[in-house]
């Protein structure tokens, strides 16, 4: 087996781990199997994840839930810096209405969760903080502020939105093999219907 680890990176390891999870389930992921898939010795993975599988699981959860290239770093971010970056608008273009921005975020978040649905069980116990995830949270809270929410209600509304997106995907994946399960278009329509109802109820 190759000892040339020059092309090995955290992101490459995470993506290959997600491929294994998609094919074999979470229980089918082992460091040895992952090393075989990457054509490296398993110990090479520990160079990037010295704390082992739990650290890898946290990285997978961060990758799945964080938009943007690489899913965001796993370093502890500066919350104020992330919030400040989220408030910056490129150029002089007027931002879309708050509900359209939240809808776009929710649909992108749903699509990412569906793409990596094999790792959904990891998200029940892990909510990694990354620069991308904090920036996204700041954007959601900013949009909710424009809708008229303030104080604790903003965080409560953000929690409701995240819970709805995750719950809707779990429900769809859980029932997708049933004979009367809705097709992809109908599942998306149902998601949009529920999201509109939730946004209307928030304001």
mmCIF file of C-alpha atoms in Angstrom:
data_model
loop_
_atom_site.group_PDB
_atom_site.id
_atom_site.type_symbol
_atom_site.label_atom_id
_atom_site.label_comp_id
_atom_site.label_asym_id
_atom_site.label_seq_id
_atom_site.Cartn_x
_atom_site.Cartn_y
_atom_site.Cartn_z
ATOM 1 C CA UNK A 1 0.000 0.000 0.000
ATOM 2 C CA UNK A 2 1.265 3.480 -0.832
ATOM 3 C CA UNK A 3 3.118 5.482 1.807
ATOM 4 C CA UNK A 4 2.892 8.675 -0.260
ATOM 5 C CA UNK A 5 0.485 10.791 1.785
ATOM 6 C CA UNK A 6 1.189 14.072 -0.027
ATOM 7 C CA UNK A 7 -2.291 14.177 -1.562
ATOM 8 C CA UNK A 8 -4.061 13.286 1.673
ATOM 9 C CA UNK A 9 -6.061 16.091 3.284
ATOM 10 C CA UNK A 10 -8.790 16.450 5.868
ATOM 11 C CA UNK A 11 -11.358 17.190 3.174
ATOM 12 C CA UNK A 12 -10.353 14.196 1.061
ATOM 13 C CA UNK A 13 -10.649 11.953 4.132
ATOM 14 C CA UNK A 14 -14.080 13.370 5.004
ATOM 15 C CA UNK A 15 -15.409 12.947 1.456
ATOM 16 C CA UNK A 16 -14.200 9.346 1.255
ATOM 17 C CA UNK A 17 -15.713 8.655 4.678
ATOM 18 C CA UNK A 18 -19.038 9.997 3.409
ATOM 19 C CA UNK A 19 -18.818 7.664 0.395
ATOM 20 C CA UNK A 20 -18.358 4.701 2.733
ATOM 21 C CA UNK A 21 -21.234 5.847 4.942
ATOM 22 C CA UNK A 22 -23.473 6.198 1.887
ATOM 23 C CA UNK A 23 -22.726 2.646 0.818
ATOM 24 C CA UNK A 24 -22.368 0.808 4.113
ATOM 25 C CA UNK A 25 -24.007 3.015 6.714
ATOM 26 C CA UNK A 26 -22.349 4.717 9.656
ATOM 27 C CA UNK A 27 -21.530 1.378 11.280
ATOM 28 C CA UNK A 28 -19.585 0.356 8.191
ATOM 29 C CA UNK A 29 -17.035 3.136 8.612
ATOM 30 C CA UNK A 30 -13.749 2.089 10.187
ATOM 31 C CA UNK A 31 -10.301 3.644 10.038
ATOM 32 C CA UNK A 32 -8.948 0.526 8.321
ATOM 33 C CA UNK A 33 -11.676 0.520 5.661
ATOM 34 C CA UNK A 34 -11.200 4.256 5.177
ATOM 35 C CA UNK A 35 -7.452 3.770 4.765
ATOM 36 C CA UNK A 36 -8.037 1.038 2.196
ATOM 37 C CA UNK A 37 -10.376 3.312 0.217
ATOM 38 C CA UNK A 38 -7.792 6.104 0.294
ATOM 39 C CA UNK A 39 -4.966 3.650 -0.515
ATOM 40 C CA UNK A 40 -3.010 4.642 2.579
ATOM 41 C CA UNK A 41 -2.270 2.984 5.883
ATOM 42 C CA UNK A 42 -4.898 3.692 8.524
ATOM 43 C CA UNK A 43 -2.307 5.476 10.690
ATOM 44 C CA UNK A 44 -2.008 8.164 8.008
ATOM 45 C CA UNK A 45 -5.562 9.248 8.837
ATOM 46 C CA UNK A 46 -4.547 9.838 12.458
ATOM 47 C CA UNK A 47 -2.058 12.439 11.247
ATOM 48 C CA UNK A 48 -5.087 14.578 10.308
ATOM 49 C CA UNK A 49 -7.403 13.282 13.050
ATOM 50 C CA UNK A 50 -5.129 12.433 16.009
ATOM 51 C CA UNK A 51 -8.098 11.919 18.357
ATOM 52 C CA UNK A 52 -9.502 9.176 16.164
ATOM 53 C CA UNK A 53 -12.988 8.388 15.001
ATOM 54 C CA UNK A 54 -14.821 10.815 17.295
ATOM 55 C CA UNK A 55 -12.825 13.715 15.878
ATOM 56 C CA UNK A 56 -13.527 12.438 12.378
ATOM 57 C CA UNK A 57 -17.249 12.208 13.179
ATOM 58 C CA UNK A 58 -17.213 15.828 14.370
ATOM 59 C CA UNK A 59 -15.478 16.863 11.145
ATOM 60 C CA UNK A 60 -18.044 14.988 9.056
ATOM 61 C CA UNK A 61 -20.896 16.692 10.923
ATOM 62 C CA UNK A 62 -19.259 20.076 10.334
ATOM 63 C CA UNK A 63 -18.797 19.335 6.630
ATOM 64 C CA UNK A 64 -22.396 18.226 6.189
ATOM 65 C CA UNK A 65 -23.987 21.150 8.013
ATOM 66 C CA UNK A 66 -21.699 23.988 6.900
ATOM 67 C CA UNK A 67 -22.127 25.539 3.459
ATOM 68 C CA UNK A 68 -19.146 26.693 1.483
ATOM 69 C CA UNK A 69 -15.891 25.064 0.308
ATOM 70 C CA UNK A 70 -14.721 22.370 2.672
ATOM 71 C CA UNK A 71 -17.628 22.859 5.022
ATOM 72 C CA UNK A 72 -15.633 25.328 7.093
ATOM 73 C CA UNK A 73 -12.643 24.797 9.345
ATOM 74 C CA UNK A 74 -12.955 23.082 12.693
ATOM 75 C CA UNK A 75 -11.014 25.711 14.586
ATOM 76 C CA UNK A 76 -12.848 27.691 17.219
ATOM 77 C CA UNK A 77 -14.028 30.792 15.327
ATOM 78 C CA UNK A 78 -14.339 34.368 16.393
ATOM 79 C CA UNK A 79 -18.089 34.869 16.817
ATOM 80 C CA UNK A 80 -17.920 38.669 16.514
ATOM 81 C CA UNK A 81 -15.794 38.391 13.377
ATOM 82 C CA UNK A 82 -18.269 35.967 11.789
ATOM 83 C CA UNK A 83 -21.224 38.174 12.615
ATOM 84 C CA UNK A 84 -19.438 41.234 11.237
ATOM 85 C CA UNK A 85 -18.652 39.429 7.984
ATOM 86 C CA UNK A 86 -22.278 38.336 7.678
ATOM 87 C CA UNK A 87 -23.466 41.931 7.790
ATOM 88 C CA UNK A 88 -21.299 43.032 4.856
ATOM 89 C CA UNK A 89 -23.134 43.263 1.556
ATOM 90 C CA UNK A 90 -21.160 43.148 -1.702
ATOM 91 C CA UNK A 91 -21.376 46.365 -3.706
ATOM 92 C CA UNK A 92 -24.476 48.550 -3.500
ATOM 93 C CA UNK A 93 -26.965 45.842 -4.487
ATOM 94 C CA UNK A 94 -30.137 45.754 -2.434
ATOM 95 C CA UNK A 95 -30.505 42.485 -0.512
ATOM 96 C CA UNK A 96 -33.452 40.232 -1.239
ATOM 97 C CA UNK A 97 -36.424 40.405 1.155
ATOM 98 C CA UNK A 98 -35.816 38.602 4.444
ATOM 99 C CA UNK A 99 -38.177 35.710 3.702
ATOM 100 C CA UNK A 100 -36.592 35.053 0.298
ATOM 101 C CA UNK A 101 -33.133 34.949 1.885
ATOM 102 C CA UNK A 102 -34.276 32.479 4.529
ATOM 103 C CA UNK A 103 -36.044 30.368 1.911
ATOM 104 C CA UNK A 104 -32.877 30.220 -0.213
ATOM 105 C CA UNK A 105 -30.821 29.237 2.830
ATOM 106 C CA UNK A 106 -33.337 26.606 3.955
ATOM 107 C CA UNK A 107 -33.483 24.984 0.523
ATOM 108 C CA UNK A 108 -29.695 24.883 0.232
ATOM 109 C CA UNK A 109 -29.430 23.440 3.743
ATOM 110 C CA UNK A 110 -32.049 20.790 2.937
ATOM 111 C CA UNK A 111 -30.253 19.856 -0.285
ATOM 112 C CA UNK A 112 -26.971 19.398 1.577
ATOM 113 C CA UNK A 113 -28.590 17.241 4.261
ATOM 114 C CA UNK A 114 -30.227 15.087 1.585
ATOM 115 C CA UNK A 115 -26.940 14.736 -0.298
ATOM 116 C CA UNK A 116 -25.251 13.364 2.823
ATOM 117 C CA UNK A 117 -28.280 11.705 4.401
ATOM 118 C CA UNK A 118 -26.230 8.696 5.493
ATOM 119 C CA UNK A 119 -24.586 10.908 8.120
ATOM 120 C CA UNK A 120 -27.823 12.315 9.547
ATOM 121 C CA UNK A 121 -27.560 10.259 12.722
ATOM 122 C CA UNK A 122 -24.336 12.080 13.589
ATOM 123 C CA UNK A 123 -26.212 15.371 13.795
ATOM 124 C CA UNK A 124 -28.355 14.218 16.717
ATOM 125 C CA UNK A 125 -25.386 14.653 19.071
ATOM 126 C CA UNK A 126 -23.057 17.036 17.242
ATOM 127 C CA UNK A 127 -23.405 20.705 16.317
ATOM 128 C CA UNK A 128 -19.857 21.799 15.384
ATOM 129 C CA UNK A 129 -19.039 25.498 15.403
ATOM 130 C CA UNK A 130 -17.241 26.575 12.241
ATOM 131 C CA UNK A 131 -16.700 30.001 10.650
ATOM 132 C CA UNK A 132 -19.167 29.075 7.891
ATOM 133 C CA UNK A 133 -21.849 27.851 10.286
ATOM 134 C CA UNK A 134 -21.553 30.942 12.497
ATOM 135 C CA UNK A 135 -21.709 33.248 9.489
ATOM 136 C CA UNK A 136 -24.802 31.411 8.254
ATOM 137 C CA UNK A 137 -26.424 31.662 11.679
ATOM 138 C CA UNK A 138 -25.701 35.387 11.754
ATOM 139 C CA UNK A 139 -27.315 35.786 8.319
ATOM 140 C CA UNK A 140 -30.435 33.908 9.465
ATOM 141 C CA UNK A 141 -30.692 35.992 12.629
ATOM 142 C CA UNK A 142 -30.190 39.169 10.607
ATOM 143 C CA UNK A 143 -33.046 38.250 8.279
ATOM 144 C CA UNK A 144 -35.276 37.450 11.250
ATOM 145 C CA UNK A 145 -34.403 40.832 12.722
ATOM 146 C CA UNK A 146 -35.627 42.477 9.519
ATOM 147 C CA UNK A 147 -38.868 40.528 9.969
ATOM 148 C CA UNK A 148 -39.397 42.352 13.281
ATOM 149 C CA UNK A 149 -38.108 39.799 15.766
ATOM 150 C CA UNK A 150 -35.739 40.816 18.523
ATOM 151 C CA UNK A 151 -34.126 39.519 21.687
ATOM 152 C CA UNK A 152 -34.698 35.878 22.649
ATOM 153 C CA UNK A 153 -37.400 35.535 19.985
ATOM 154 C CA UNK A 154 -34.733 35.766 17.271
ATOM 155 C CA UNK A 155 -32.840 32.760 18.627
ATOM 156 C CA UNK A 156 -36.073 30.858 19.197
ATOM 157 C CA UNK A 157 -37.116 31.449 15.598
ATOM 158 C CA UNK A 158 -33.682 30.415 14.292
ATOM 159 C CA UNK A 159 -33.888 27.211 16.343
ATOM 160 C CA UNK A 160 -37.325 26.502 14.879
ATOM 161 C CA UNK A 161 -36.003 26.926 11.339
ATOM 162 C CA UNK A 162 -32.997 24.662 11.857
ATOM 163 C CA UNK A 163 -35.197 22.060 13.560
ATOM 164 C CA UNK A 164 -37.729 22.169 10.741
ATOM 165 C CA UNK A 165 -35.098 21.679 8.019
ATOM 166 C CA UNK A 166 -33.416 18.783 9.803
ATOM 167 C CA UNK A 167 -36.714 17.179 10.814
ATOM 168 C CA UNK A 168 -38.154 17.437 7.313
ATOM 169 C CA UNK A 169 -35.120 15.683 5.826
ATOM 170 C CA UNK A 170 -35.155 12.955 8.477
ATOM 171 C CA UNK A 171 -38.867 12.385 7.797
ATOM 172 C CA UNK A 172 -38.304 12.206 4.027
ATOM 173 C CA UNK A 173 -35.358 9.807 4.277
ATOM 174 C CA UNK A 174 -37.123 7.612 6.830
ATOM 175 C CA UNK A 175 -40.116 7.079 4.555
ATOM 176 C CA UNK A 176 -38.564 7.266 1.079
ATOM 177 C CA UNK A 177 -38.587 3.483 0.560
ATOM 178 C CA UNK A 178 -42.308 3.167 1.294
ATOM 179 C CA UNK A 179 -44.583 2.350 -1.624
ATOM 180 C CA UNK A 180 -46.660 5.498 -1.256
ATOM 181 C CA UNK A 181 -43.716 7.816 -0.505
ATOM 182 C CA UNK A 182 -43.874 11.108 -2.423
ATOM 183 C CA UNK A 183 -41.481 11.570 -5.308
ATOM 184 C CA UNK A 184 -38.708 14.173 -5.173
ATOM 185 C CA UNK A 185 -40.870 16.964 -6.610
ATOM 186 C CA UNK A 186 -43.695 16.342 -4.152
ATOM 187 C CA UNK A 187 -41.274 16.050 -1.230
ATOM 188 C CA UNK A 188 -39.841 19.440 -2.202
ATOM 189 C CA UNK A 189 -43.344 20.922 -2.500
ATOM 190 C CA UNK A 190 -44.209 19.660 0.971
ATOM 191 C CA UNK A 191 -41.014 21.154 2.364
ATOM 192 C CA UNK A 192 -41.805 24.528 0.782
ATOM 193 C CA UNK A 193 -45.386 24.401 2.104
ATOM 194 C CA UNK A 194 -44.221 23.763 5.655
ATOM 195 C CA UNK A 195 -41.507 26.399 5.415
ATOM 196 C CA UNK A 196 -43.987 29.047 4.227
ATOM 197 C CA UNK A 197 -46.312 28.143 7.096
ATOM 198 C CA UNK A 198 -43.455 28.401 9.591
ATOM 199 C CA UNK A 199 -42.293 31.786 8.284
ATOM 200 C CA UNK A 200 -45.843 33.126 8.349
ATOM 201 C CA UNK A 201 -46.226 31.966 11.943
ATOM 202 C CA UNK A 202 -43.003 33.615 13.041
ATOM 203 C CA UNK A 203 -44.210 37.086 12.156
#
